[in-house]
Amino acid sequence: MRRFLAPLVALGLLAGCSVNPVTGRSQTFLMAPATEARIGAAQHPRLVAEYGGVYADPALAAYVSAIGRRIALRTGRPDGFGFTVLDSGTVNAFALPGGYIHVTRGLVALAGDEAELASVLAHEIAHVTARHSAERYRQAAIGELGVGLMGAALGGAVASAAGLGADAYLSAYNRQQELEADAIGLSYLARAGYDPAALSRFLRRLDRDHALRQRLTGAADAGGGFRASHPRAARRIVQADILVGPAVGSAGGIRNRDAYLAHIDGLVYGSGIGEGRIVGDAYGNLAAGIMWRAPPGFRMVQHGGTVEAFGPAGSRIVFDRVTLDRPVRADAYLAVWMRESGRPERLTINGFPAATGLLRIDGRAGPKDARLVAIRIGPSTVARFLFLTPAPWTDRLDLDLRRATYSFHALTAADRERFAPARIAIVPVPAGGIGPLIGRMPYATLPAERFAALNGLTPGESPPPGTPVKLIVD
């Protein structure tokens, strides 16, 4: 045991138990603050890369950082935080040890005013000052050490514990940690002069957005995003409403709605250039320079850089791209993808070298056919299709799926204009109400519901004429 624990002492992973003045409770951290800072510094660039990089808007970055610093001044460690806007359309926020706070541009787009964004930053800052990440790391490390003690080699166990990585921090917080971060964050928010009711406003806005995504995807749970890593919104709303008052201070304070909207005017909305975009029945990606069309009757849904299209009888298309660490041929790549299930067939799709193969899969609902297509779009980049059809429907859908495959082509100049990212425009409500604005939304599905969720409106609600609102435009 002593031999096993000695390297962990050297790594700074055994910091003991003490009372955290922020939480007021005894916490066993298993990590020294200096170690937290080193791990946060190591994981920060990995997280940024995973979420599309840094959003390229220096003015917005400075604005978000200024809001964050205003809150950080109320924590007792004003110089210990950095703030990054991630170039991702998902609605999410993260805190890494060492004070690395991240918000996606999708979350920035959803928030209705400066106070709402400040409430999210205060919540993430509170996770850091409460050392919740260190607590989660401790739990994960103990699990890893337990495995090591049961027979893993000492060096491998230590490497595993020390290399837990960002996943140890980004998994969902437990209920106590979430509610604690809300309470601490609300106190920071009020001390900074912001409206403390902003947190419950944002959580309600988040719930409306989540319900909309469920409708758009047809899924029981849209999954992912802020709700996945920050769960139990209903209980958090109740607590926030209770705390706004005696525990935090009377409601009221800075909201800065007009200034906030001015800063997000022109913000890229939804999928960015690197993720591509669905427009009608087609998907195009400016960064990759490619596009393709879904067959008639298929409904397209996008998750980052992955596109799914759902068709009749449970048929499905999944499309994405992968970049390897070395040049590869399409058929060689597909041979590895298929493993021992067959030999790929070479083909050319509108000038791109490609390969295809067919697999039979035995599922719970009966046999399914999986048609794999790999298309080489760069020396080491492959675009991938998976066409999944119930066996009785494979022949019936064969022509439509072939057409989808051969619709894959390089973007033309007209295509590039069509698939440019959508953006937020701040416009006044016209005298006749929001009907004309909804008609300008570039969506065929649920445009009124999208407009309402984006602006935090209840169904049928229309702000007074002249009120500035968020509109999505091409």
Short mmCIF file of C-alpha atoms in Angstrom, two decimals:
data_model
loop_
_atom_site.label_atom_id
_atom_site.label_comp_id
_atom_site.label_asym_id
_atom_site.label_seq_id
_atom_site.Cartn_x
_atom_site.Cartn_y
_atom_site.Cartn_z
CA MET A 1 0.00 0.00 0.00
CA ARG A 2 2.78 2.44 0.90
CA ARG A 3 4.53 1.68 -2.39
CA PHE A 4 1.26 2.29 -4.22
CA LEU A 5 0.46 5.60 -2.52
CA ALA A 6 3.95 7.12 -2.61
CA PRO A 7 3.76 8.20 -6.29
CA LEU A 8 0.36 9.79 -5.63
CA VAL A 9 1.87 11.90 -2.88
CA ALA A 10 4.50 13.02 -5.37
CA LEU A 11 1.75 13.89 -7.87
CA GLY A 12 -0.06 16.01 -5.28
CA LEU A 13 -3.15 13.78 -5.26
CA LEU A 14 -3.39 13.35 -1.47
CA ALA A 15 -4.24 16.74 0.00
CA GLY A 16 -6.23 15.55 3.00
CA CYS A 17 -9.46 16.82 4.53
CA SER A 18 -10.26 20.43 5.47
CA VAL A 19 -13.18 22.84 5.83
CA ASN A 20 -13.74 24.84 2.65
CA PRO A 21 -14.70 28.40 3.68
CA VAL A 22 -16.81 28.75 0.53
CA THR A 23 -19.03 25.73 1.21
CA GLY A 24 -18.66 25.66 4.99
CA ARG A 25 -18.31 21.90 4.97
CA SER A 26 -15.45 19.47 5.36
CA GLN A 27 -14.18 18.27 1.99
CA THR A 28 -11.65 15.58 1.21
CA PHE A 29 -10.07 16.73 -2.03
CA LEU A 30 -7.32 14.18 -2.77
CA MET A 31 -5.68 16.96 -4.80
CA ALA A 32 -3.53 19.96 -3.93
CA PRO A 33 -4.59 23.34 -5.43
CA ALA A 34 -1.35 23.52 -7.44
CA THR A 35 -2.19 20.15 -8.97
CA GLU A 36 -5.68 21.38 -9.85
CA ALA A 37 -4.14 24.34 -11.65
CA ARG A 38 -1.73 22.13 -13.62
CA ILE A 39 -4.48 19.71 -14.65
CA GLY A 40 -6.80 22.56 -15.65
CA ALA A 41 -4.05 24.09 -17.79
CA ALA A 42 -3.47 20.73 -19.48
CA GLN A 43 -7.17 19.99 -20.12
CA HIS A 44 -8.17 23.49 -21.26
CA PRO A 45 -6.76 23.24 -24.82
CA ARG A 46 -8.23 19.75 -25.21
CA LEU A 47 -11.68 20.99 -24.25
CA VAL A 48 -11.39 23.99 -26.56
CA ALA A 49 -10.43 21.72 -29.47
CA GLU A 50 -13.30 19.33 -28.73
CA TYR A 51 -15.83 22.16 -28.85
CA GLY A 52 -14.86 23.77 -32.14
CA GLY A 53 -12.07 26.04 -30.93
CA VAL A 54 -12.34 29.60 -29.66
CA TYR A 55 -15.11 31.67 -31.23
CA ALA A 56 -13.39 34.34 -33.35
CA ASP A 57 -14.99 37.52 -32.01
CA PRO A 58 -12.56 39.54 -29.85
CA ALA A 59 -15.23 42.08 -28.85
CA LEU A 60 -17.57 39.35 -27.57
CA ALA A 61 -14.68 37.58 -25.82
CA ALA A 62 -13.74 40.81 -24.02
CA TYR A 63 -17.37 41.42 -23.05
CA VAL A 64 -17.84 37.92 -21.60
CA SER A 65 -14.52 38.16 -19.77
CA ALA A 66 -15.52 41.52 -18.28
CA ILE A 67 -18.75 40.00 -16.95
CA GLY A 68 -16.83 37.06 -15.53
CA ARG A 69 -14.21 39.26 -13.88
CA ARG A 70 -16.93 41.38 -12.28
CA ILE A 71 -18.27 38.24 -10.61
CA ALA A 72 -14.81 36.87 -9.81
CA LEU A 73 -14.05 40.02 -7.79
CA ARG A 74 -16.68 38.82 -5.30
CA THR A 75 -15.07 35.42 -4.76
CA GLY A 76 -11.93 36.38 -2.84
CA ARG A 77 -9.72 35.12 -5.71
CA PRO A 78 -10.28 37.69 -8.48
CA ASP A 79 -7.15 36.78 -10.47
CA GLY A 80 -7.76 33.05 -10.57
CA PHE A 81 -10.16 32.80 -13.54
CA GLY A 82 -10.08 32.84 -17.32
CA PHE A 83 -13.13 32.93 -19.62
CA THR A 84 -13.46 31.39 -23.09
CA VAL A 85 -16.31 31.46 -25.63
CA LEU A 86 -16.32 28.15 -27.52
CA ASP A 87 -17.28 28.00 -31.19
CA SER A 88 -20.08 25.48 -30.71
CA GLY A 89 -23.80 25.81 -31.32
CA THR A 90 -24.65 23.49 -28.42
CA VAL A 91 -25.94 25.12 -25.25
CA ASN A 92 -23.35 24.35 -22.59
CA ALA A 93 -20.90 25.71 -20.02
CA PHE A 94 -17.97 24.10 -18.24
CA ALA A 95 -15.57 24.79 -15.38
CA LEU A 96 -12.15 23.16 -15.14
CA PRO A 97 -9.92 23.15 -12.06
CA GLY A 98 -7.68 26.18 -11.91
CA GLY A 99 -10.49 28.56 -12.88
CA TYR A 100 -10.91 27.83 -16.60
CA ILE A 101 -14.53 28.82 -17.38
CA HIS A 102 -16.04 28.03 -20.79
CA VAL A 103 -19.37 28.95 -22.39
CA THR A 104 -20.49 28.01 -25.88
CA ARG A 105 -21.79 30.58 -28.32
CA GLY A 106 -24.99 28.49 -28.34
CA LEU A 107 -25.48 29.36 -24.67
CA VAL A 108 -24.59 32.99 -25.31
CA ALA A 109 -27.26 33.04 -28.04
CA LEU A 110 -29.91 31.55 -25.76
CA ALA A 111 -29.38 33.89 -22.78
CA GLY A 112 -31.72 36.86 -22.81
CA ASP A 113 -29.63 39.52 -21.10
CA GLU A 114 -26.30 40.15 -19.42
CA ALA A 115 -27.60 39.04 -16.02
CA GLU A 116 -28.64 35.63 -17.38
CA LEU A 117 -25.18 35.03 -18.83
CA ALA A 118 -23.67 36.30 -15.57
CA SER A 119 -25.77 33.77 -13.65
CA VAL A 120 -24.24 30.93 -15.69
CA LEU A 121 -20.71 32.27 -15.20
CA ALA A 122 -21.36 32.68 -11.46
CA HIS A 123 -22.59 29.08 -11.27
CA GLU A 124 -19.46 27.78 -13.01
CA ILE A 125 -17.20 29.98 -10.88
CA ALA A 126 -18.92 28.53 -7.80
CA HIS A 127 -18.07 25.00 -8.94
CA VAL A 128 -14.42 26.06 -8.90
CA THR A 129 -14.42 27.86 -5.55
CA ALA A 130 -16.41 25.00 -3.98
CA ARG A 131 -13.81 22.63 -5.47
CA HIS A 132 -16.46 20.36 -6.91
CA SER A 133 -14.16 19.32 -9.75
CA ALA A 134 -11.57 18.21 -7.22
CA GLU A 135 -14.23 16.18 -5.40
CA ARG A 136 -15.28 14.47 -8.63
CA TYR A 137 -11.68 13.82 -9.57
CA ARG A 138 -11.14 12.29 -6.14
CA GLN A 139 -14.06 9.91 -6.66
CA ALA A 140 -12.85 8.94 -10.12
CA ALA A 141 -9.28 8.54 -8.91
CA ILE A 142 -10.36 6.33 -6.02
CA GLY A 143 -12.18 4.10 -8.49
CA GLU A 144 -9.09 3.89 -10.63
CA LEU A 145 -6.88 3.18 -7.61
CA GLY A 146 -9.24 0.45 -6.49
CA VAL A 147 -8.78 -1.28 -9.81
CA GLY A 148 -5.03 -0.84 -9.44
CA LEU A 149 -5.00 -2.37 -5.99
CA MET A 150 -6.87 -5.37 -7.34
CA GLY A 151 -4.03 -6.35 -9.58
CA ALA A 152 -2.95 -3.67 -12.04
CA ALA A 153 0.72 -2.88 -12.22
CA LEU A 154 1.75 0.06 -10.07
CA GLY A 155 2.97 2.23 -12.90
CA GLY A 156 -0.13 1.62 -15.02
CA ALA A 157 -2.47 2.38 -12.13
CA VAL A 158 -0.75 5.67 -11.37
CA ALA A 159 -0.75 6.65 -15.03
CA SER A 160 -4.45 5.84 -15.25
CA ALA A 161 -5.31 7.89 -12.17
CA ALA A 162 -3.17 10.83 -13.28
CA GLY A 163 -4.58 10.70 -16.81
CA LEU A 164 -8.28 10.69 -16.05
CA GLY A 165 -8.56 13.78 -18.18
CA ALA A 166 -11.42 16.16 -18.84
CA ASP A 167 -14.09 13.46 -18.58
CA ALA A 168 -13.53 13.37 -14.82
CA TYR A 169 -14.60 17.01 -14.69
CA LEU A 170 -17.30 17.23 -17.37
CA SER A 171 -19.56 14.42 -16.22
CA ALA A 172 -22.69 15.53 -14.43
CA TYR A 173 -22.33 17.01 -10.96
CA ASN A 174 -24.34 15.37 -8.22
CA ARG A 175 -27.44 17.00 -6.78
CA GLN A 176 -25.69 18.50 -3.76
CA GLN A 177 -22.97 20.05 -5.92
CA GLU A 178 -25.45 21.53 -8.41
CA LEU A 179 -27.64 23.10 -5.74
CA GLU A 180 -24.59 24.27 -3.81
CA ALA A 181 -23.14 25.94 -6.92
CA ASP A 182 -26.50 27.65 -7.54
CA ALA A 183 -26.63 29.01 -3.97
CA ILE A 184 -23.01 30.20 -3.99
CA GLY A 185 -23.33 31.55 -7.52
CA LEU A 186 -26.48 33.49 -6.61
CA SER A 187 -24.61 35.17 -3.75
CA TYR A 188 -21.81 36.15 -6.17
CA LEU A 189 -24.38 37.39 -8.68
CA ALA A 190 -26.14 39.61 -6.13
CA ARG A 191 -22.84 40.99 -4.75
CA ALA A 192 -21.86 41.93 -8.31
CA GLY A 193 -25.08 43.95 -8.59
CA TYR A 194 -26.86 41.67 -11.06
CA ASP A 195 -30.52 40.69 -10.86
CA PRO A 196 -30.44 37.37 -8.92
CA ALA A 197 -33.72 36.32 -10.53
CA ALA A 198 -31.69 35.88 -13.73
CA LEU A 199 -30.73 32.31 -12.81
CA SER A 200 -34.29 31.00 -12.62
CA ARG A 201 -35.14 32.98 -15.78
CA PHE A 202 -32.30 31.30 -17.63
CA LEU A 203 -33.23 27.84 -16.33
CA ARG A 204 -36.82 28.31 -17.54
CA ARG A 205 -35.48 29.47 -20.90
CA LEU A 206 -33.31 26.36 -20.98
CA ASP A 207 -36.29 24.10 -20.31
CA ARG A 208 -38.24 25.65 -23.18
CA ASP A 209 -35.27 25.20 -25.51
CA HIS A 210 -34.90 21.57 -24.38
CA ALA A 211 -38.59 20.86 -25.04
CA LEU A 212 -38.24 22.35 -28.52
CA ARG A 213 -35.25 20.14 -29.30
CA GLN A 214 -37.21 17.10 -28.20
CA ARG A 215 -39.92 18.01 -30.70
CA LEU A 216 -37.42 18.64 -33.48
CA THR A 217 -35.59 15.34 -32.98
CA GLY A 218 -38.63 13.29 -32.06
CA ALA A 219 -36.61 11.87 -29.15
CA ALA A 220 -37.88 11.30 -25.63
CA ASP A 221 -34.73 13.06 -24.41
CA ALA A 222 -32.78 15.33 -26.72
CA GLY A 223 -29.71 14.59 -24.59
CA GLY A 224 -26.37 16.35 -24.48
CA GLY A 225 -25.70 19.98 -23.77
CA PHE A 226 -26.24 21.95 -20.58
CA ARG A 227 -29.12 19.77 -19.39
CA ALA A 228 -26.97 16.66 -19.53
CA SER A 229 -24.06 18.14 -17.59
CA HIS A 230 -26.25 20.35 -15.36
CA PRO A 231 -29.34 18.23 -14.64
CA ARG A 232 -32.45 18.60 -12.45
CA ALA A 233 -33.51 22.02 -13.74
CA ALA A 234 -36.96 21.90 -12.10
CA ARG A 235 -35.56 21.54 -8.59
CA ARG A 236 -32.92 24.16 -9.29
CA ILE A 237 -35.60 26.64 -10.40
CA VAL A 238 -37.51 26.08 -7.15
CA GLN A 239 -34.39 26.63 -5.05
CA ALA A 240 -33.36 29.72 -7.03
CA ASP A 241 -36.82 31.25 -6.59
CA ILE A 242 -36.62 30.61 -2.84
CA LEU A 243 -33.13 32.04 -2.50
CA VAL A 244 -33.97 35.23 -4.38
CA GLY A 245 -35.08 37.15 -1.33
CA PRO A 246 -33.89 36.59 2.23
CA ALA A 247 -30.87 34.45 1.40
CA VAL A 248 -29.53 36.57 -1.45
CA GLY A 249 -31.17 39.95 -1.31
CA SER A 250 -34.25 41.47 -2.81
CA ALA A 251 -34.97 40.88 -6.48
CA GLY A 252 -33.82 43.56 -8.86
CA GLY A 253 -30.46 44.66 -10.09
CA ILE A 254 -28.58 44.96 -13.35
CA ARG A 255 -29.96 43.18 -16.42
CA ASN A 256 -28.36 45.18 -19.29
CA ARG A 257 -30.60 43.63 -21.94
CA ASP A 258 -30.00 46.24 -24.66
CA ALA A 259 -26.21 46.13 -24.23
CA TYR A 260 -26.28 42.34 -24.30
CA LEU A 261 -28.33 42.18 -27.48
CA ALA A 262 -26.01 44.68 -29.14
CA HIS A 263 -23.04 42.42 -28.38
CA ILE A 264 -24.65 39.30 -29.88
CA ASP A 265 -25.99 41.01 -33.01
CA GLY A 266 -24.38 39.04 -35.85
CA LEU A 267 -23.41 36.06 -33.66
CA VAL A 268 -23.16 32.78 -35.60
CA TYR A 269 -26.15 30.64 -34.68
CA GLY A 270 -26.37 26.86 -34.69
CA SER A 271 -23.75 24.87 -36.51
CA GLY A 272 -20.59 26.69 -37.48
CA ILE A 273 -18.46 26.53 -40.60
CA GLY A 274 -16.57 23.46 -39.42
CA GLU A 275 -19.73 21.54 -38.48
CA GLY A 276 -21.69 22.27 -41.62
CA ARG A 277 -25.39 23.04 -41.86
CA ILE A 278 -28.68 21.49 -42.93
CA VAL A 279 -30.75 23.61 -45.32
CA GLY A 280 -33.98 21.98 -46.43
CA ASP A 281 -33.22 18.45 -47.59
CA ALA A 282 -29.47 19.05 -48.01
CA TYR A 283 -26.38 19.19 -45.82
CA GLY A 284 -23.36 21.30 -46.74
CA ASN A 285 -20.04 21.93 -45.06
CA LEU A 286 -18.02 24.99 -46.02
CA ALA A 287 -14.84 23.84 -44.30
CA ALA A 288 -14.88 20.45 -46.05
CA GLY A 289 -16.26 21.89 -49.29
CA ILE A 290 -18.90 19.17 -49.75
CA MET A 291 -22.67 18.64 -49.72
CA TRP A 292 -25.30 15.91 -50.21
CA ARG A 293 -29.09 15.51 -50.25
CA ALA A 294 -31.33 13.24 -48.19
CA PRO A 295 -33.89 11.09 -50.03
CA PRO A 296 -37.57 12.12 -50.12
CA GLY A 297 -39.36 11.25 -46.89
CA PHE A 298 -36.23 11.37 -44.73
CA ARG A 299 -36.05 13.88 -41.82
CA MET A 300 -32.59 15.32 -41.20
CA VAL A 301 -31.18 16.13 -37.74
CA GLN A 302 -27.71 17.45 -36.94
CA HIS A 303 -25.57 16.88 -33.84
CA GLY A 304 -22.40 18.90 -34.25
CA GLY A 305 -20.60 17.47 -37.29
CA THR A 306 -22.78 14.34 -37.41
CA VAL A 307 -25.95 14.27 -39.50
CA GLU A 308 -28.72 11.70 -39.16
CA ALA A 309 -31.66 11.26 -41.52
CA PHE A 310 -34.65 9.19 -40.40
CA GLY A 311 -36.80 7.46 -43.00
CA PRO A 312 -39.61 4.92 -43.35
CA ALA A 313 -39.76 1.69 -41.31
CA GLY A 314 -36.88 2.76 -39.05
CA SER A 315 -34.41 3.25 -41.89
CA ARG A 316 -31.63 5.68 -41.09
CA ILE A 317 -28.68 7.48 -42.63
CA VAL A 318 -25.68 8.55 -40.51
CA PHE A 319 -23.06 10.84 -42.02
CA ASP A 320 -19.85 12.24 -40.57
CA ARG A 321 -16.17 12.84 -41.33
CA VAL A 322 -13.00 11.47 -39.80
CA THR A 323 -9.43 12.74 -40.15
CA LEU A 324 -6.67 10.18 -39.67
CA ASP A 325 -3.05 10.66 -38.70
CA ARG A 326 -1.78 9.55 -42.11
CA PRO A 327 -2.93 9.43 -45.75
CA VAL A 328 -5.34 6.61 -46.56
CA ARG A 329 -7.23 5.14 -49.55
CA ALA A 330 -11.02 4.91 -49.30
CA ASP A 331 -11.09 1.15 -49.88
CA ALA A 332 -8.28 0.53 -47.38
CA TYR A 333 -10.12 2.58 -44.79
CA LEU A 334 -13.40 0.78 -45.46
CA ALA A 335 -11.69 -2.61 -45.23
CA VAL A 336 -10.68 -1.75 -41.66
CA TRP A 337 -14.15 -0.35 -40.93
CA MET A 338 -15.78 -3.57 -42.20
CA ARG A 339 -13.15 -5.81 -40.58
CA GLU A 340 -13.66 -9.41 -41.71
CA SER A 341 -17.18 -8.85 -43.03
CA GLY A 342 -16.39 -8.53 -46.71
CA ARG A 343 -14.26 -6.92 -49.41
CA PRO A 344 -15.03 -3.26 -50.26
CA GLU A 345 -16.01 -2.30 -53.79
CA ARG A 346 -14.14 0.64 -55.30
CA LEU A 347 -16.07 3.41 -57.03
CA THR A 348 -15.90 7.10 -57.88
CA ILE A 349 -18.52 9.60 -56.68
CA ASN A 350 -18.49 12.86 -58.63
CA GLY A 351 -14.70 12.86 -58.86
CA PHE A 352 -14.02 11.60 -55.31
CA PRO A 353 -12.41 8.17 -54.86
CA ALA A 354 -14.73 6.03 -52.74
CA ALA A 355 -15.54 2.52 -51.64
CA THR A 356 -18.65 0.71 -50.44
CA GLY A 357 -19.58 -2.52 -48.70
CA LEU A 358 -22.68 -4.24 -47.30
CA LEU A 359 -23.11 -5.91 -43.91
CA ARG A 360 -26.03 -7.87 -42.47
CA ILE A 361 -26.85 -7.11 -38.83
CA ASP A 362 -29.14 -9.20 -36.65
CA GLY A 363 -31.07 -6.79 -34.42
CA ARG A 364 -33.86 -7.21 -31.90
CA ALA A 365 -36.44 -6.10 -34.45
CA GLY A 366 -35.08 -8.44 -37.10
CA PRO A 367 -32.23 -8.39 -39.61
CA LYS A 368 -30.98 -5.08 -40.97
CA ASP A 369 -28.68 -4.23 -43.85
CA ALA A 370 -25.88 -1.74 -43.28
CA ARG A 371 -24.45 -0.17 -46.42
CA LEU A 372 -21.12 1.53 -45.69
CA VAL A 373 -19.68 4.20 -47.97
CA ALA A 374 -16.29 5.85 -47.47
CA ILE A 375 -15.39 8.87 -49.63
CA ARG A 376 -11.86 10.26 -49.61
CA ILE A 377 -12.15 14.07 -49.56
CA GLY A 378 -8.56 14.81 -48.55
CA PRO A 379 -5.25 12.97 -48.19
CA SER A 380 -6.20 11.78 -44.70
CA THR A 381 -9.87 12.81 -44.44
CA VAL A 382 -12.76 10.45 -45.15
CA ALA A 383 -16.46 11.25 -45.33
CA ARG A 384 -18.57 8.32 -44.11
CA PHE A 385 -22.12 7.21 -44.83
CA LEU A 386 -23.95 4.46 -42.98
CA PHE A 387 -27.25 3.49 -44.63
CA LEU A 388 -29.22 1.29 -42.24
CA THR A 389 -32.39 -0.41 -43.53
CA PRO A 390 -34.62 -3.23 -42.27
CA ALA A 391 -33.89 -6.18 -44.57
CA PRO A 392 -37.39 -6.22 -46.16
CA TRP A 393 -37.01 -2.54 -47.07
CA THR A 394 -33.50 -2.62 -48.50
CA ASP A 395 -34.54 -3.24 -52.11
CA ARG A 396 -37.40 -0.73 -51.89
CA LEU A 397 -35.08 2.02 -50.68
CA ASP A 398 -32.09 1.06 -52.80
CA LEU A 399 -32.65 3.63 -55.58
CA ASP A 400 -33.31 6.52 -53.15
CA LEU A 401 -30.21 5.69 -51.11
CA ARG A 402 -28.09 5.42 -54.24
CA ARG A 403 -29.31 8.86 -55.30
CA ALA A 404 -28.36 10.21 -51.88
CA THR A 405 -24.88 8.71 -52.25
CA TYR A 406 -24.37 10.17 -55.72
CA SER A 407 -25.74 13.56 -54.66
CA PHE A 408 -22.45 13.95 -52.75
CA HIS A 409 -20.36 16.57 -54.55
CA ALA A 410 -17.99 19.50 -54.12
CA LEU A 411 -19.62 22.80 -53.23
CA THR A 412 -20.22 25.28 -56.03
CA ALA A 413 -20.08 29.04 -55.49
CA ALA A 414 -23.89 29.10 -55.20
CA ASP A 415 -23.75 26.24 -52.68
CA ARG A 416 -21.25 28.13 -50.54
CA GLU A 417 -23.59 31.09 -50.26
CA ARG A 418 -26.50 28.80 -49.40
CA PHE A 419 -24.68 26.94 -46.61
CA ALA A 420 -23.06 29.93 -44.95
CA PRO A 421 -23.81 29.84 -41.21
CA ALA A 422 -27.00 31.41 -39.93
CA ARG A 423 -26.63 34.40 -37.64
CA ILE A 424 -28.55 36.32 -35.00
CA ALA A 425 -29.96 39.68 -36.01
CA ILE A 426 -31.41 42.04 -33.42
CA VAL A 427 -34.55 43.66 -34.86
CA PRO A 428 -37.52 45.60 -33.40
CA VAL A 429 -40.96 44.01 -33.21
CA PRO A 430 -43.03 45.60 -36.01
CA ALA A 431 -46.34 47.35 -35.37
CA GLY A 432 -48.27 44.32 -36.61
CA GLY A 433 -46.65 41.90 -34.16
CA ILE A 434 -44.12 39.10 -34.53
CA GLY A 435 -45.82 37.28 -37.44
CA PRO A 436 -43.62 38.85 -40.15
CA LEU A 437 -40.50 38.08 -38.11
CA ILE A 438 -41.45 34.42 -37.77
CA GLY A 439 -41.93 34.34 -41.54
CA ARG A 440 -38.31 35.42 -41.97
CA MET A 441 -36.93 32.55 -39.89
CA PRO A 442 -34.98 30.20 -42.23
CA TYR A 443 -36.75 27.06 -41.00
CA ALA A 444 -39.58 25.04 -42.50
CA THR A 445 -40.19 23.20 -39.20
CA LEU A 446 -41.63 24.94 -36.12
CA PRO A 447 -40.44 28.48 -36.93
CA ALA A 448 -42.82 30.09 -34.39
CA GLU A 449 -41.67 27.73 -31.66
CA ARG A 450 -38.01 28.38 -32.50
CA PHE A 451 -38.57 32.13 -32.35
CA ALA A 452 -40.37 31.84 -28.99
CA ALA A 453 -37.67 29.63 -27.43
CA LEU A 454 -34.87 31.89 -28.63
CA ASN A 455 -36.56 34.94 -27.12
CA GLY A 456 -37.87 33.34 -23.94
CA LEU A 457 -41.51 33.82 -24.94
CA THR A 458 -44.49 31.69 -24.00
CA PRO A 459 -46.61 30.29 -26.89
CA GLY A 460 -48.61 33.09 -28.48
CA GLU A 461 -46.80 35.85 -26.58
CA SER A 462 -45.82 38.91 -28.61
CA PRO A 463 -43.66 41.69 -27.13
CA PRO A 464 -44.81 45.30 -27.61
CA PRO A 465 -43.96 46.94 -30.95
CA GLY A 466 -40.45 48.36 -30.99
CA THR A 467 -39.08 45.80 -28.52
CA PRO A 468 -35.71 44.46 -29.74
CA VAL A 469 -35.78 40.67 -30.26
CA LYS A 470 -33.47 37.99 -31.62
CA LEU A 471 -34.12 36.76 -35.17
CA ILE A 472 -32.24 34.03 -37.07
CA VAL A 473 -31.25 35.09 -40.58
CA ASP A 474 -29.24 33.58 -43.43
#
